[in-house]
mmCIF file of C-alpha atoms in Angstrom:
data_model
loop_
_atom_site.group_PDB
_atom_site.id
_atom_site.type_symbol
_atom_site.label_atom_id
_atom_site.label_comp_id
_atom_site.label_asym_id
_atom_site.label_seq_id
_atom_site.Cartn_x
_atom_site.Cartn_y
_atom_site.Cartn_z
ATOM 1 C CA MET T 1 -33.141 45.557 -9.110
ATOM 2 C CA ALA T 2 -36.803 45.597 -7.814
ATOM 3 C CA LYS T 3 -37.645 44.976 -4.698
ATOM 4 C CA ARG T 4 -39.534 41.456 -4.186
ATOM 5 C CA ASP T 5 -42.454 40.489 -2.198
ATOM 6 C CA TYR T 6 -42.531 37.782 -0.036
ATOM 7 C CA ILE T 7 -45.076 35.115 0.206
ATOM 8 C CA THR T 8 -45.225 31.523 1.847
ATOM 9 C CA ARG T 9 -44.640 28.391 0.088
ATOM 10 C CA GLU T 10 -48.142 27.405 0.655
ATOM 11 C CA GLY T 11 -49.516 30.467 -0.617
ATOM 12 C CA TRP T 12 -47.494 30.665 -4.030
ATOM 13 C CA GLN T 13 -48.782 27.368 -4.423
ATOM 14 C CA ALA T 14 -52.336 28.232 -3.980
ATOM 15 C CA LEU T 15 -51.977 31.327 -6.234
ATOM 16 C CA ALA T 16 -50.401 28.896 -8.825
ATOM 17 C CA ASP T 17 -53.099 26.440 -8.533
ATOM 18 C CA GLU T 18 -55.565 29.184 -8.894
ATOM 19 C CA LEU T 19 -53.995 29.980 -12.584
ATOM 20 C CA ASP T 20 -53.378 26.732 -13.432
ATOM 21 C CA HIS T 21 -57.325 26.077 -12.826
ATOM 22 C CA LEU T 22 -58.627 29.038 -14.377
ATOM 23 C CA TRP T 23 -56.326 28.563 -17.297
ATOM 24 C CA ARG T 24 -57.186 24.922 -17.548
ATOM 25 C CA GLU T 25 -60.411 24.391 -16.620
ATOM 26 C CA LYS T 26 -62.932 27.455 -16.127
ATOM 27 C CA ARG T 27 -62.077 29.733 -19.011
ATOM 28 C CA PRO T 28 -62.366 26.471 -21.384
ATOM 29 C CA PHE T 29 -65.790 25.686 -19.654
ATOM 30 C CA VAL T 30 -67.038 29.644 -19.987
ATOM 31 C CA VAL T 31 -65.667 29.672 -23.700
ATOM 32 C CA ARG T 32 -67.917 26.697 -24.659
ATOM 33 C CA LYS T 33 -70.637 28.048 -22.692
ATOM 34 C CA LEU T 34 -70.144 31.761 -24.562
ATOM 35 C CA ALA T 35 -70.113 29.734 -28.012
ATOM 36 C CA ASP T 36 -73.374 27.604 -27.069
ATOM 37 C CA ALA T 37 -74.983 31.234 -26.345
ATOM 38 C CA ALA T 38 -73.316 32.904 -29.274
ATOM 39 C CA ALA T 39 -75.187 30.204 -31.394
ATOM 40 C CA GLU T 40 -78.603 30.871 -29.859
ATOM 41 C CA GLY T 41 -79.106 34.096 -32.217
ATOM 42 C CA ASP T 42 -79.521 37.772 -31.385
ATOM 43 C CA ARG T 43 -76.563 38.302 -28.945
ATOM 44 C CA SER T 44 -77.645 41.957 -27.974
ATOM 45 C CA GLU T 45 -80.868 40.575 -25.878
ATOM 46 C CA ASN T 46 -79.299 37.289 -25.080
ATOM 47 C CA ALA T 47 -78.269 37.074 -21.334
ATOM 48 C CA GLU T 48 -76.543 34.067 -21.209
ATOM 49 C CA TYR T 49 -74.261 35.383 -23.793
ATOM 50 C CA ILE T 50 -74.039 39.030 -22.052
ATOM 51 C CA TYR T 51 -73.305 37.344 -18.716
ATOM 52 C CA ARG T 52 -70.161 34.722 -20.297
ATOM 53 C CA LYS T 53 -68.938 37.660 -21.486
ATOM 54 C CA LYS T 54 -68.577 39.275 -18.865
ATOM 55 C CA GLU T 55 -67.472 36.136 -16.781
ATOM 56 C CA LEU T 56 -64.831 35.500 -19.670
ATOM 57 C CA ARG T 57 -63.329 39.270 -18.918
ATOM 58 C CA GLU T 58 -63.171 38.596 -15.346
ATOM 59 C CA ILE T 59 -61.260 35.267 -16.090
ATOM 60 C CA ASP T 60 -58.894 36.884 -17.990
ATOM 61 C CA ARG T 61 -58.094 39.729 -15.871
ATOM 62 C CA ARG T 62 -57.634 37.578 -13.001
ATOM 63 C CA VAL T 63 -55.540 35.393 -15.072
ATOM 64 C CA ARG T 64 -53.338 38.366 -16.157
ATOM 65 C CA TYR T 65 -52.701 39.720 -12.795
ATOM 66 C CA LEU T 66 -51.957 36.234 -11.508
ATOM 67 C CA GLY T 67 -49.467 35.124 -14.168
ATOM 68 C CA LYS T 68 -47.804 38.553 -13.563
ATOM 69 C CA ARG T 69 -47.738 38.233 -9.735
ATOM 70 C CA VAL T 70 -46.724 34.873 -9.240
ATOM 71 C CA ASP T 71 -43.562 35.674 -10.991
ATOM 72 C CA GLU T 72 -43.033 38.776 -9.327
ATOM 73 C CA LEU T 73 -43.518 36.913 -5.933
ATOM 74 C CA THR T 74 -40.394 35.252 -3.922
ATOM 75 C CA ALA T 75 -41.477 31.907 -1.967
ATOM 76 C CA VAL T 76 -39.828 31.860 1.188
ATOM 77 C CA ALA T 77 -39.904 28.413 3.907
ATOM 78 C CA PRO T 78 -39.639 29.337 7.314
ATOM 79 C CA ARG T 79 -36.749 29.589 9.171
ATOM 80 C CA THR T 80 -35.866 26.643 11.128
ATOM 81 C CA ASP T 81 -32.219 27.359 12.638
ATOM 82 C CA ASN T 82 -34.125 29.867 15.423
ATOM 83 C CA PRO T 83 -37.924 28.066 16.456
ATOM 84 C CA ASP T 84 -37.720 30.228 19.307
ATOM 85 C CA GLN T 85 -37.772 33.650 17.567
ATOM 86 C CA VAL T 86 -40.585 35.122 15.479
ATOM 87 C CA PHE T 87 -39.550 35.129 12.273
ATOM 88 C CA PHE T 88 -41.425 35.078 8.602
ATOM 89 C CA GLY T 89 -44.263 32.111 8.291
ATOM 90 C CA ALA T 90 -44.567 31.973 12.250
ATOM 91 C CA TRP T 91 -47.756 31.614 14.077
ATOM 92 C CA VAL T 92 -47.436 33.726 17.000
ATOM 93 C CA ASP T 93 -50.140 32.933 20.453
ATOM 94 C CA VAL T 94 -50.543 36.309 21.793
ATOM 95 C CA VAL T 95 -52.374 38.100 24.824
ATOM 96 C CA ASP T 96 -53.338 41.309 25.297
ATOM 97 C CA ALA T 97 -53.971 43.788 28.153
ATOM 98 C CA ASP T 98 -57.538 42.685 28.352
ATOM 99 C CA ASP T 99 -56.673 38.825 28.635
ATOM 100 C CA SER T 100 -57.683 38.607 24.923
ATOM 101 C CA ARG T 101 -55.879 35.781 23.229
ATOM 102 C CA HIS T 102 -55.044 35.852 19.549
ATOM 103 C CA ARG T 103 -53.188 33.833 17.192
ATOM 104 C CA TYR T 104 -51.576 35.721 14.211
ATOM 105 C CA ARG T 105 -49.534 33.887 11.289
ATOM 106 C CA ILE T 106 -46.875 36.682 9.378
ATOM 107 C CA VAL T 107 -47.250 36.107 5.866
ATOM 108 C CA GLY T 108 -47.113 38.178 2.552
ATOM 109 C CA ALA T 109 -49.524 40.822 1.324
ATOM 110 C CA ASP T 110 -50.780 38.337 -0.889
ATOM 111 C CA GLU T 111 -52.094 35.560 1.392
ATOM 112 C CA THR T 112 -53.692 38.033 4.448
ATOM 113 C CA ASN T 113 -56.684 36.699 5.692
ATOM 114 C CA ALA T 114 -58.324 38.027 8.704
ATOM 115 C CA ALA T 115 -60.720 34.937 9.160
ATOM 116 C CA THR T 116 -57.446 32.774 9.792
ATOM 117 C CA GLY T 117 -55.568 35.297 11.324
ATOM 118 C CA ALA T 118 -52.960 35.526 8.714
ATOM 119 C CA ILE T 119 -51.675 38.687 8.938
ATOM 120 C CA SER T 120 -49.168 41.078 6.358
ATOM 121 C CA LEU T 121 -45.306 40.993 7.444
ATOM 122 C CA HIS T 122 -45.615 45.015 7.019
ATOM 123 C CA SER T 123 -48.546 45.514 9.400
ATOM 124 C CA PRO T 124 -47.968 47.199 12.729
ATOM 125 C CA VAL T 125 -48.618 43.795 14.423
ATOM 126 C CA ALA T 126 -46.224 41.617 12.518
ATOM 127 C CA ARG T 127 -43.621 44.804 12.350
ATOM 128 C CA ALA T 128 -43.694 44.763 16.072
ATOM 129 C CA LEU T 129 -43.566 40.816 16.771
ATOM 130 C CA LEU T 130 -41.059 39.954 14.116
ATOM 131 C CA GLY T 131 -37.514 38.985 15.933
ATOM 132 C CA LYS T 132 -39.345 38.792 19.252
ATOM 133 C CA ARG T 133 -39.128 35.594 21.811
ATOM 134 C CA VAL T 134 -41.653 33.744 23.742
ATOM 135 C CA GLY T 135 -42.467 36.170 27.000
ATOM 136 C CA ASP T 136 -41.467 39.516 25.389
ATOM 137 C CA ALA T 137 -44.233 41.981 25.615
ATOM 138 C CA VAL T 138 -44.511 44.666 22.469
ATOM 139 C CA ASP T 139 -45.924 47.519 21.789
ATOM 140 C CA VAL T 140 -48.299 47.800 18.553
ATOM 141 C CA THR T 141 -48.370 51.283 17.572
ATOM 142 C CA LEU T 142 -51.967 51.690 15.808
ATOM 143 C CA PRO T 143 -53.571 54.432 13.472
ATOM 144 C CA ASP T 144 -55.837 55.730 16.814
ATOM 145 C CA SER T 145 -53.929 53.669 19.810
ATOM 146 C CA THR T 146 -51.501 51.677 20.808
ATOM 147 C CA ARG T 147 -51.573 48.173 22.096
ATOM 148 C CA GLU T 148 -49.358 46.021 24.174
ATOM 149 C CA LEU T 149 -49.377 42.378 23.318
ATOM 150 C CA GLU T 150 -47.189 39.663 25.259
ATOM 151 C CA ILE T 151 -45.576 36.733 23.262
ATOM 152 C CA GLU T 152 -47.241 33.258 24.846
ATOM 153 C CA ALA T 153 -45.674 30.895 21.728
ATOM 154 C CA ILE T 154 -44.318 30.676 18.572
ATOM 155 C CA GLN T 155 -44.775 27.817 16.468
ATOM 156 C CA TYR T 156 -43.843 27.169 12.476
ATOM 157 C CA ALA T 157 -45.834 24.121 11.880
ATOM 158 C CA ASP T 158 -49.234 24.947 11.317
ATOM 159 C CA PRO T 159 -50.669 24.243 14.748
ATOM 160 C CA THR T 160 -54.581 23.950 13.426
ATOM 161 C CA GLN T 161 -53.038 20.471 11.374
ATOM 162 C CA ALA T 162 -53.110 17.417 13.586
ATOM 163 C CA ASP T 163 -49.836 15.385 13.684
#
């Protein structure tokens, strides 16, 4: 049996929504525009036709990828039995030796986003944090150095959303 990749339920839904949008809305629109461009005559010098063909290939490539990927992923709900410990799906506030504060969310590889602090559960930081508690200090081994992080807070509800 092949090893499954994990993703949060929100991440899985975002991929499924993108697949649905591409298949039901964007692809039919591009096909209509491509047919209109093809009806204009000489296709070899028709920029609109060439552009729409390329766009359709890109959509089809993404649809194929998402169709396979969504089936391969396992959506995981955050653990609620022990909210004081870092598990998959947790938002973790840490402080480093320079007193810099960071917020990370441990997610699947398909939903990482540096801008929002979403890090893969396979990353060095996430591997060091998993299973730890508030107040624990962890050493994160990076390719060129080691960082020490102290856990300040753990949350499983999105801290950016108002209640």
